[in-house]
mmCIF file of C-alpha atoms in Angstrom:
data_model
loop_
_atom_site.group_PDB
_atom_site.id
_atom_site.type_symbol
_atom_site.label_atom_id
_atom_site.label_comp_id
_atom_site.label_asym_id
_atom_site.label_seq_id
_atom_site.Cartn_x
_atom_site.Cartn_y
_atom_site.Cartn_z
ATOM 1 C CA UNK A 1 -0.026 0.249 0.043
ATOM 2 C CA UNK A 2 2.844 2.393 0.732
ATOM 3 C CA UNK A 3 4.556 1.870 -2.806
ATOM 4 C CA UNK A 4 0.962 2.608 -4.280
ATOM 5 C CA UNK A 5 -0.343 5.348 -2.248
ATOM 6 C CA UNK A 6 2.987 6.890 -0.548
ATOM 7 C CA UNK A 7 1.260 6.012 3.063
ATOM 8 C CA UNK A 8 0.026 3.457 5.009
ATOM 9 C CA UNK A 9 -3.314 4.406 7.489
ATOM 10 C CA UNK A 10 -3.105 3.093 11.052
ATOM 11 C CA UNK A 11 -5.346 3.733 12.996
ATOM 12 C CA UNK A 12 -4.558 5.935 16.693
ATOM 13 C CA UNK A 13 -2.926 3.461 18.658
ATOM 14 C CA UNK A 14 -1.810 1.344 16.400
ATOM 15 C CA UNK A 15 -3.673 -2.345 15.351
ATOM 16 C CA UNK A 16 -4.451 -5.262 17.568
ATOM 17 C CA UNK A 17 -1.284 -6.851 16.987
ATOM 18 C CA UNK A 18 1.030 -4.333 17.376
ATOM 19 C CA UNK A 19 -0.502 -3.585 21.166
ATOM 20 C CA UNK A 20 -2.360 -6.356 22.608
ATOM 21 C CA UNK A 21 -3.256 -4.428 25.410
ATOM 22 C CA UNK A 22 -6.136 -2.930 22.852
ATOM 23 C CA UNK A 23 -8.989 -5.563 22.927
ATOM 24 C CA UNK A 24 -11.372 -4.455 19.771
ATOM 25 C CA UNK A 25 -13.937 -6.928 21.032
ATOM 26 C CA UNK A 26 -14.426 -8.490 17.379
ATOM 27 C CA UNK A 27 -12.360 -11.661 16.153
ATOM 28 C CA UNK A 28 -11.804 -13.161 12.442
ATOM 29 C CA UNK A 29 -13.905 -16.136 13.477
ATOM 30 C CA UNK A 30 -17.290 -13.438 14.430
ATOM 31 C CA UNK A 31 -16.505 -11.729 10.938
ATOM 32 C CA UNK A 32 -17.225 -15.084 9.298
ATOM 33 C CA UNK A 33 -19.646 -16.569 11.517
ATOM 34 C CA UNK A 34 -21.414 -13.299 10.269
ATOM 35 C CA UNK A 35 -21.268 -13.510 6.728
ATOM 36 C CA UNK A 36 -22.487 -17.356 7.003
ATOM 37 C CA UNK A 37 -25.514 -15.934 8.604
ATOM 38 C CA UNK A 38 -26.865 -13.794 4.769
ATOM 39 C CA UNK A 39 -28.573 -16.315 2.247
ATOM 40 C CA UNK A 40 -26.928 -17.043 -0.467
ATOM 41 C CA UNK A 41 -28.366 -17.628 -3.996
ATOM 42 C CA UNK A 42 -26.921 -18.846 -7.379
ATOM 43 C CA UNK A 43 -28.297 -18.379 -10.866
ATOM 44 C CA UNK A 44 -31.464 -20.696 -11.205
ATOM 45 C CA UNK A 45 -32.424 -20.671 -7.769
ATOM 46 C CA UNK A 46 -36.314 -19.543 -6.850
ATOM 47 C CA UNK A 47 -36.402 -16.463 -4.485
ATOM 48 C CA UNK A 48 -39.062 -14.891 -2.157
ATOM 49 C CA UNK A 49 -38.623 -11.022 -2.263
ATOM 50 C CA UNK A 50 -40.542 -8.230 -1.282
ATOM 51 C CA UNK A 51 -40.586 -4.836 -3.052
ATOM 52 C CA UNK A 52 -38.336 -2.189 -2.097
ATOM 53 C CA UNK A 53 -38.512 0.730 -4.193
ATOM 54 C CA UNK A 54 -39.534 1.522 -7.947
ATOM 55 C CA UNK A 55 -36.867 2.769 -10.678
ATOM 56 C CA UNK A 56 -38.286 3.719 -13.965
ATOM 57 C CA UNK A 57 -36.837 0.605 -15.685
ATOM 58 C CA UNK A 58 -37.064 -2.343 -13.032
ATOM 59 C CA UNK A 59 -37.745 -2.756 -9.262
ATOM 60 C CA UNK A 60 -35.805 -3.071 -6.398
ATOM 61 C CA UNK A 61 -36.381 -6.337 -4.431
ATOM 62 C CA UNK A 62 -34.912 -7.659 -1.026
ATOM 63 C CA UNK A 63 -34.197 -10.683 -1.031
ATOM 64 C CA UNK A 64 -32.098 -11.626 2.473
ATOM 65 C CA UNK A 65 -28.775 -11.327 0.636
ATOM 66 C CA UNK A 66 -26.215 -7.774 1.480
ATOM 67 C CA UNK A 67 -26.932 -6.360 -1.408
ATOM 68 C CA UNK A 68 -30.988 -5.901 -3.061
ATOM 69 C CA UNK A 69 -31.920 -7.405 -6.018
ATOM 70 C CA UNK A 70 -33.040 -5.987 -9.027
ATOM 71 C CA UNK A 71 -35.393 -6.981 -11.815
ATOM 72 C CA UNK A 72 -35.914 -5.332 -14.821
ATOM 73 C CA UNK A 73 -38.812 -3.596 -16.186
ATOM 74 C CA UNK A 74 -39.029 -6.493 -18.821
ATOM 75 C CA UNK A 75 -38.650 -9.198 -16.549
ATOM 76 C CA UNK A 76 -41.835 -8.201 -13.868
ATOM 77 C CA UNK A 77 -45.013 -9.725 -15.761
ATOM 78 C CA UNK A 78 -45.937 -11.845 -18.900
ATOM 79 C CA UNK A 79 -45.966 -8.622 -20.998
ATOM 80 C CA UNK A 80 -44.211 -5.741 -20.609
ATOM 81 C CA UNK A 81 -45.881 -3.001 -18.423
ATOM 82 C CA UNK A 82 -45.211 0.318 -18.935
ATOM 83 C CA UNK A 83 -44.312 0.906 -14.994
ATOM 84 C CA UNK A 84 -42.801 -1.562 -12.659
ATOM 85 C CA UNK A 85 -45.918 -0.150 -10.091
ATOM 86 C CA UNK A 86 -48.313 -1.467 -12.597
ATOM 87 C CA UNK A 87 -47.638 -4.662 -11.658
ATOM 88 C CA UNK A 88 -45.862 -4.656 -8.528
ATOM 89 C CA UNK A 89 -46.595 -3.599 -4.926
ATOM 90 C CA UNK A 90 -44.459 -1.887 -2.818
ATOM 91 C CA UNK A 91 -44.184 -3.900 0.117
ATOM 92 C CA UNK A 92 -45.521 -7.491 -1.381
ATOM 93 C CA UNK A 93 -43.763 -10.548 -1.702
ATOM 94 C CA UNK A 94 -43.668 -12.464 -4.869
ATOM 95 C CA UNK A 95 -41.604 -15.567 -6.109
ATOM 96 C CA UNK A 96 -38.540 -14.621 -8.821
ATOM 97 C CA UNK A 97 -35.779 -16.454 -10.229
ATOM 98 C CA UNK A 98 -32.574 -15.558 -9.846
ATOM 99 C CA UNK A 99 -31.268 -14.981 -13.787
ATOM 100 C CA UNK A 100 -27.570 -13.779 -13.148
ATOM 101 C CA UNK A 101 -24.440 -13.792 -10.791
ATOM 102 C CA UNK A 102 -23.898 -11.059 -8.762
ATOM 103 C CA UNK A 103 -22.040 -8.195 -9.978
ATOM 104 C CA UNK A 104 -19.233 -6.000 -8.577
ATOM 105 C CA UNK A 105 -21.476 -4.049 -6.261
ATOM 106 C CA UNK A 106 -23.240 -7.568 -5.361
ATOM 107 C CA UNK A 107 -25.792 -7.281 -6.685
ATOM 108 C CA UNK A 108 -28.365 -10.096 -8.555
ATOM 109 C CA UNK A 109 -30.968 -10.018 -11.600
ATOM 110 C CA UNK A 110 -34.374 -11.172 -10.920
ATOM 111 C CA UNK A 111 -37.364 -12.321 -13.434
ATOM 112 C CA UNK A 112 -40.861 -12.486 -13.068
ATOM 113 C CA UNK A 113 -41.980 -13.257 -15.820
ATOM 114 C CA UNK A 114 -40.218 -16.927 -16.484
ATOM 115 C CA UNK A 115 -41.660 -18.131 -13.110
ATOM 116 C CA UNK A 116 -45.183 -16.436 -14.467
ATOM 117 C CA UNK A 117 -44.499 -18.467 -18.088
ATOM 118 C CA UNK A 118 -43.844 -21.536 -16.406
ATOM 119 C CA UNK A 119 -47.358 -21.613 -14.311
ATOM 120 C CA UNK A 120 -48.914 -20.532 -17.620
ATOM 121 C CA UNK A 121 -47.750 -23.258 -19.344
ATOM 122 C CA UNK A 122 -48.791 -25.564 -16.624
ATOM 123 C CA UNK A 123 -52.367 -24.428 -16.771
ATOM 124 C CA UNK A 124 -52.776 -24.186 -21.048
ATOM 125 C CA UNK A 125 -51.638 -28.199 -20.806
ATOM 126 C CA UNK A 126 -54.192 -28.950 -17.995
ATOM 127 C CA UNK A 127 -57.065 -27.286 -19.850
ATOM 128 C CA UNK A 128 -56.017 -28.936 -23.088
ATOM 129 C CA UNK A 129 -55.990 -32.189 -21.484
ATOM 130 C CA UNK A 130 -59.472 -31.403 -19.370
ATOM 131 C CA UNK A 131 -60.672 -29.952 -22.899
ATOM 132 C CA UNK A 132 -61.476 -26.930 -21.015
ATOM 133 C CA UNK A 133 -63.206 -23.809 -23.439
ATOM 134 C CA UNK A 134 -61.160 -20.395 -21.759
ATOM 135 C CA UNK A 135 -61.343 -16.539 -23.112
ATOM 136 C CA UNK A 136 -58.535 -15.155 -24.316
ATOM 137 C CA UNK A 137 -58.013 -11.370 -25.676
ATOM 138 C CA UNK A 138 -57.480 -10.880 -29.120
ATOM 139 C CA UNK A 139 -53.782 -8.507 -30.216
ATOM 140 C CA UNK A 140 -53.981 -8.985 -33.243
ATOM 141 C CA UNK A 141 -55.281 -9.859 -37.097
ATOM 142 C CA UNK A 142 -54.095 -11.103 -40.231
ATOM 143 C CA UNK A 143 -54.341 -12.846 -43.352
ATOM 144 C CA UNK A 144 -53.638 -15.891 -41.530
ATOM 145 C CA UNK A 145 -55.740 -15.767 -38.770
ATOM 146 C CA UNK A 146 -55.188 -14.019 -35.225
ATOM 147 C CA UNK A 147 -53.363 -13.746 -32.510
ATOM 148 C CA UNK A 148 -54.668 -14.502 -28.557
ATOM 149 C CA UNK A 149 -53.494 -13.613 -25.421
ATOM 150 C CA UNK A 150 -54.392 -16.855 -23.342
ATOM 151 C CA UNK A 151 -53.095 -17.007 -19.904
ATOM 152 C CA UNK A 152 -51.013 -13.732 -20.743
ATOM 153 C CA UNK A 153 -49.496 -16.588 -23.382
ATOM 154 C CA UNK A 154 -49.888 -15.537 -27.223
ATOM 155 C CA UNK A 155 -51.098 -17.859 -29.197
ATOM 156 C CA UNK A 156 -52.162 -18.393 -32.825
ATOM 157 C CA UNK A 157 -55.805 -18.751 -33.774
ATOM 158 C CA UNK A 158 -55.635 -19.966 -38.084
ATOM 159 C CA UNK A 159 -58.692 -17.842 -39.753
ATOM 160 C CA UNK A 160 -60.121 -21.469 -40.442
ATOM 161 C CA UNK A 161 -60.851 -22.165 -36.825
ATOM 162 C CA UNK A 162 -62.491 -18.916 -36.476
ATOM 163 C CA UNK A 163 -66.040 -19.333 -38.034
ATOM 164 C CA UNK A 164 -66.756 -21.093 -41.490
ATOM 165 C CA UNK A 165 -65.914 -18.657 -43.987
ATOM 166 C CA UNK A 166 -64.162 -15.884 -42.193
ATOM 167 C CA UNK A 167 -61.358 -14.584 -41.278
ATOM 168 C CA UNK A 168 -61.606 -12.513 -37.876
ATOM 169 C CA UNK A 169 -62.011 -9.040 -38.489
ATOM 170 C CA UNK A 170 -60.035 -6.058 -37.418
ATOM 171 C CA UNK A 171 -62.268 -5.151 -35.333
ATOM 172 C CA UNK A 172 -62.025 -7.979 -32.818
ATOM 173 C CA UNK A 173 -58.633 -6.478 -31.547
ATOM 174 C CA UNK A 174 -59.186 -6.174 -27.226
ATOM 175 C CA UNK A 175 -62.303 -7.926 -27.610
ATOM 176 C CA UNK A 176 -62.556 -11.148 -25.430
ATOM 177 C CA UNK A 177 -62.898 -14.490 -27.691
ATOM 178 C CA UNK A 178 -64.126 -18.221 -26.324
ATOM 179 C CA UNK A 179 -61.526 -20.865 -27.637
ATOM 180 C CA UNK A 180 -60.225 -24.022 -26.766
ATOM 181 C CA UNK A 181 -56.515 -25.511 -27.930
ATOM 182 C CA UNK A 182 -55.168 -27.805 -30.414
ATOM 183 C CA UNK A 183 -51.819 -28.107 -29.896
ATOM 184 C CA UNK A 184 -49.623 -27.078 -26.869
ATOM 185 C CA UNK A 185 -46.305 -27.749 -27.232
ATOM 186 C CA UNK A 186 -43.787 -26.130 -24.895
ATOM 187 C CA UNK A 187 -40.739 -27.127 -26.278
ATOM 188 C CA UNK A 188 -41.214 -25.770 -29.228
ATOM 189 C CA UNK A 189 -43.244 -22.675 -27.538
ATOM 190 C CA UNK A 190 -46.675 -23.043 -29.891
ATOM 191 C CA UNK A 191 -49.703 -22.888 -28.479
ATOM 192 C CA UNK A 192 -52.643 -22.982 -31.045
ATOM 193 C CA UNK A 193 -56.263 -22.819 -30.492
ATOM 194 C CA UNK A 194 -59.644 -22.560 -31.979
ATOM 195 C CA UNK A 195 -62.759 -20.558 -31.774
ATOM 196 C CA UNK A 196 -64.815 -22.718 -33.936
ATOM 197 C CA UNK A 197 -64.678 -25.749 -31.653
ATOM 198 C CA UNK A 198 -65.338 -23.601 -28.646
ATOM 199 C CA UNK A 199 -68.702 -22.217 -30.547
ATOM 200 C CA UNK A 200 -69.348 -25.851 -31.332
ATOM 201 C CA UNK A 201 -69.435 -27.627 -27.984
ATOM 202 C CA UNK A 202 -70.839 -24.402 -26.156
ATOM 203 C CA UNK A 203 -73.612 -24.873 -28.834
ATOM 204 C CA UNK A 204 -74.309 -28.704 -28.613
ATOM 205 C CA UNK A 205 -74.614 -28.254 -24.845
ATOM 206 C CA UNK A 206 -76.870 -25.399 -25.007
ATOM 207 C CA UNK A 207 -78.899 -27.157 -27.726
ATOM 208 C CA UNK A 208 -82.423 -28.452 -27.346
ATOM 209 C CA UNK A 209 -85.045 -29.988 -29.305
ATOM 210 C CA UNK A 210 -86.992 -27.670 -30.649
ATOM 211 C CA UNK A 211 -84.747 -24.387 -30.564
ATOM 212 C CA UNK A 212 -84.436 -22.335 -33.799
ATOM 213 C CA UNK A 213 -81.231 -21.649 -35.119
ATOM 214 C CA UNK A 214 -79.931 -19.444 -37.636
ATOM 215 C CA UNK A 215 -77.321 -20.705 -39.965
ATOM 216 C CA UNK A 216 -75.490 -20.472 -43.559
ATOM 217 C CA UNK A 217 -76.067 -23.460 -46.231
ATOM 218 C CA UNK A 218 -72.683 -24.678 -46.889
ATOM 219 C CA UNK A 219 -73.041 -27.539 -48.730
ATOM 220 C CA UNK A 220 -76.135 -28.606 -51.078
ATOM 221 C CA UNK A 221 -76.432 -32.421 -51.779
ATOM 222 C CA UNK A 222 -79.780 -34.329 -53.784
ATOM 223 C CA UNK A 223 -80.525 -35.519 -50.191
ATOM 224 C CA UNK A 224 -80.812 -32.257 -48.694
ATOM 225 C CA UNK A 225 -79.162 -29.369 -47.177
ATOM 226 C CA UNK A 226 -75.770 -28.640 -44.535
ATOM 227 C CA UNK A 227 -76.237 -25.802 -42.754
ATOM 228 C CA UNK A 228 -73.603 -24.204 -40.406
ATOM 229 C CA UNK A 229 -75.008 -23.148 -37.073
ATOM 230 C CA UNK A 230 -71.930 -20.959 -35.665
ATOM 231 C CA UNK A 231 -68.920 -23.713 -35.912
ATOM 232 C CA UNK A 232 -71.360 -26.578 -35.891
ATOM 233 C CA UNK A 233 -72.592 -28.347 -38.763
ATOM 234 C CA UNK A 234 -76.776 -29.682 -39.231
ATOM 235 C CA UNK A 235 -78.487 -31.168 -41.911
ATOM 236 C CA UNK A 236 -81.280 -30.471 -42.834
ATOM 237 C CA UNK A 237 -82.904 -33.244 -45.234
ATOM 238 C CA UNK A 238 -85.192 -32.947 -48.185
ATOM 239 C CA UNK A 239 -88.062 -33.966 -46.725
ATOM 240 C CA UNK A 240 -88.200 -31.204 -43.915
ATOM 241 C CA UNK A 241 -87.405 -28.435 -46.015
ATOM 242 C CA UNK A 242 -91.101 -27.700 -46.773
ATOM 243 C CA UNK A 243 -94.446 -29.466 -46.775
ATOM 244 C CA UNK A 244 -94.569 -28.925 -50.814
ATOM 245 C CA UNK A 245 -92.539 -31.409 -52.646
ATOM 246 C CA UNK A 246 -88.806 -30.384 -53.965
ATOM 247 C CA UNK A 247 -87.066 -32.008 -56.555
ATOM 248 C CA UNK A 248 -83.896 -29.862 -56.048
ATOM 249 C CA UNK A 249 -81.970 -28.426 -53.364
ATOM 250 C CA UNK A 250 -80.157 -26.508 -54.409
ATOM 251 C CA UNK A 251 -83.005 -24.141 -56.262
ATOM 252 C CA UNK A 252 -84.571 -23.647 -52.757
ATOM 253 C CA UNK A 253 -81.542 -23.236 -50.813
ATOM 254 C CA UNK A 254 -78.397 -21.838 -52.522
ATOM 255 C CA UNK A 255 -75.304 -22.219 -51.137
ATOM 256 C CA UNK A 256 -74.789 -20.070 -48.649
ATOM 257 C CA UNK A 257 -77.691 -18.854 -47.940
ATOM 258 C CA UNK A 258 -78.980 -17.584 -44.535
ATOM 259 C CA UNK A 259 -81.402 -19.390 -43.041
ATOM 260 C CA UNK A 260 -83.936 -19.970 -39.629
ATOM 261 C CA UNK A 261 -84.338 -23.748 -38.532
ATOM 262 C CA UNK A 262 -85.543 -26.293 -36.211
ATOM 263 C CA UNK A 263 -83.784 -28.382 -34.023
ATOM 264 C CA UNK A 264 -85.644 -31.991 -34.103
ATOM 265 C CA UNK A 265 -83.255 -34.478 -33.203
ATOM 266 C CA UNK A 266 -79.838 -34.081 -31.814
ATOM 267 C CA UNK A 267 -76.972 -36.616 -31.234
ATOM 268 C CA UNK A 268 -74.446 -34.640 -28.643
ATOM 269 C CA UNK A 269 -72.244 -38.201 -28.080
ATOM 270 C CA UNK A 270 -71.568 -37.774 -31.882
ATOM 271 C CA UNK A 271 -72.208 -34.036 -32.498
ATOM 272 C CA UNK A 272 -75.071 -35.169 -34.815
ATOM 273 C CA UNK A 273 -78.155 -32.453 -35.269
ATOM 274 C CA UNK A 274 -81.121 -32.678 -37.410
ATOM 275 C CA UNK A 275 -83.058 -29.554 -38.952
ATOM 276 C CA UNK A 276 -86.381 -28.733 -39.996
ATOM 277 C CA UNK A 277 -87.765 -25.590 -41.592
ATOM 278 C CA UNK A 278 -91.168 -26.973 -42.211
ATOM 279 C CA UNK A 279 -91.869 -26.502 -39.309
ATOM 280 C CA UNK A 280 -91.282 -23.070 -39.707
ATOM 281 C CA UNK A 281 -93.689 -22.947 -42.424
ATOM 282 C CA UNK A 282 -97.202 -21.244 -41.229
ATOM 283 C CA UNK A 283 -98.970 -22.060 -44.313
ATOM 284 C CA UNK A 284 -97.865 -25.083 -46.308
ATOM 285 C CA UNK A 285 -95.053 -24.316 -49.271
ATOM 286 C CA UNK A 286 -93.747 -21.314 -47.306
ATOM 287 C CA UNK A 287 -90.417 -22.362 -47.940
ATOM 288 C CA UNK A 288 -90.734 -22.198 -51.786
ATOM 289 C CA UNK A 289 -92.594 -19.167 -52.232
ATOM 290 C CA UNK A 290 -91.811 -16.522 -49.105
ATOM 291 C CA UNK A 291 -88.782 -17.540 -47.203
ATOM 292 C CA UNK A 292 -88.248 -14.226 -46.109
ATOM 293 C CA UNK A 293 -91.762 -14.821 -44.020
ATOM 294 C CA UNK A 294 -90.916 -18.174 -42.702
ATOM 295 C CA UNK A 295 -87.280 -16.555 -41.348
ATOM 296 C CA UNK A 296 -88.425 -13.367 -40.051
ATOM 297 C CA UNK A 297 -91.683 -15.379 -38.388
ATOM 298 C CA UNK A 298 -89.793 -18.258 -37.579
ATOM 299 C CA UNK A 299 -89.490 -17.760 -33.495
ATOM 300 C CA UNK A 300 -92.717 -17.139 -33.217
ATOM 301 C CA UNK A 301 -94.334 -20.377 -35.221
ATOM 302 C CA UNK A 302 -92.069 -22.714 -33.645
ATOM 303 C CA UNK A 303 -93.925 -21.153 -30.173
ATOM 304 C CA UNK A 304 -96.881 -22.588 -31.698
ATOM 305 C CA UNK A 305 -95.134 -25.822 -33.431
ATOM 306 C CA UNK A 306 -94.627 -26.408 -29.557
ATOM 307 C CA UNK A 307 -97.609 -25.580 -28.130
ATOM 308 C CA UNK A 308 -99.727 -27.923 -30.864
ATOM 309 C CA UNK A 309 -96.855 -30.946 -30.002
ATOM 310 C CA UNK A 310 -97.980 -30.046 -26.005
ATOM 311 C CA UNK A 311 -101.563 -30.319 -26.614
ATOM 312 C CA UNK A 312 -101.812 -33.638 -28.859
ATOM 313 C CA UNK A 313 -98.878 -35.328 -25.977
ATOM 314 C CA UNK A 314 -101.490 -34.110 -23.485
ATOM 315 C CA UNK A 315 -104.504 -35.404 -25.384
ATOM 316 C CA UNK A 316 -102.633 -39.515 -25.824
ATOM 317 C CA UNK A 317 -101.774 -38.654 -22.385
ATOM 318 C CA UNK A 318 -105.707 -38.196 -21.642
ATOM 319 C CA UNK A 319 -106.205 -40.671 -24.854
ATOM 320 C CA UNK A 320 -104.438 -43.396 -22.206
ATOM 321 C CA UNK A 321 -105.899 -42.951 -19.370
ATOM 322 C CA UNK A 322 -109.438 -43.151 -20.589
ATOM 323 C CA UNK A 323 -108.350 -46.749 -21.348
ATOM 324 C CA UNK A 324 -106.648 -47.646 -18.412
ATOM 325 C CA UNK A 325 -110.268 -46.598 -16.359
ATOM 326 C CA UNK A 326 -112.520 -49.285 -18.824
ATOM 327 C CA UNK A 327 -110.255 -51.576 -18.162
ATOM 328 C CA UNK A 328 -110.091 -50.926 -14.078
ATOM 329 C CA UNK A 329 -114.265 -50.827 -14.061
ATOM 330 C CA UNK A 330 -114.430 -54.140 -15.447
ATOM 331 C CA UNK A 331 -112.632 -55.329 -12.110
ATOM 332 C CA UNK A 332 -114.310 -53.081 -9.536
ATOM 333 C CA UNK A 333 -117.379 -53.829 -7.767
ATOM 334 C CA UNK A 334 -120.602 -52.264 -8.801
ATOM 335 C CA UNK A 335 -122.617 -50.567 -6.238
ATOM 336 C CA UNK A 336 -125.511 -52.470 -7.349
ATOM 337 C CA UNK A 337 -124.131 -56.312 -7.679
ATOM 338 C CA UNK A 338 -121.976 -58.129 -5.587
ATOM 339 C CA UNK A 339 -117.899 -58.160 -6.655
ATOM 340 C CA UNK A 340 -117.031 -61.470 -8.899
ATOM 341 C CA UNK A 341 -114.062 -63.127 -9.398
ATOM 342 C CA UNK A 342 -111.839 -63.058 -12.718
ATOM 343 C CA UNK A 343 -112.965 -66.849 -12.618
ATOM 344 C CA UNK A 344 -116.590 -65.684 -12.522
ATOM 345 C CA UNK A 345 -116.309 -63.549 -15.717
ATOM 346 C CA UNK A 346 -118.081 -65.046 -18.838
ATOM 347 C CA UNK A 347 -115.542 -66.208 -21.434
ATOM 348 C CA UNK A 348 -116.304 -65.197 -25.116
ATOM 349 C CA UNK A 349 -116.440 -68.120 -27.611
#
């Protein structure tokens, strides 16, 4: 030190080694023991830290070591916030990942984003396994489809999995969207979702015989038309289009025609739905003569149709009860005659 600085500092009274009578009360053993009490973390360790303060580009975190650690703004959340205080609360505790060794000042860099990313992938993996529908937010739209934020992760929504014959419109950006998972690949950071699949399952679960649904004709066959009901396809058989005879389905329901139809049967397990517009005709042949009227009055006509079915059901039940009561009267005692056993009844030749 003398050769470098020209002098050497000596405390007043000299060092303890030179003056045995001076007792500082603190030894190297005490220093070593004190240092041993301070926690030490390595890169890759997970720690719980307390937010000490905020800086423009990050936050200071107390993780129990000699110097406060630092969490950069981009590492504070899954999506980079504008300010650290938008996602972290002063004095609150959070879980962080150590992402660097100590620098010359003894400070280590932390990441909360990496912790949240692992949890988000665990969540979407579980959701796909359970075939759960989740609500995401549309972040961007392009010709191939859309980018949807799901559980903080960016997922791709192919255009073909939005709605049949439609690409996600620009107006969808920032809006919530129900989706289901098609592919969850953590290793390749690949996440693919489907709005169409979520809508199909939701429609099937809420479907009931007698419901009136809006759809679009997506295919025309000699035996009928296939109707897209918001992602789910239903069959409108040629015999269920109108009470009047139809020879050519395409002449009555061209491809792309908007339509309303009634559900007359369904098989949820197989995703099959049978439809009818004949039941929505106020007058036989309206589907051929005046489709606009049929679709405009569809709900009202369907309600009357259901009322008629209910009346017919009650009439059948009453008729069945009359038959039962008639049979019972044969075996019931008459007030003017003694009771008869079954063996006493006359036999028909």
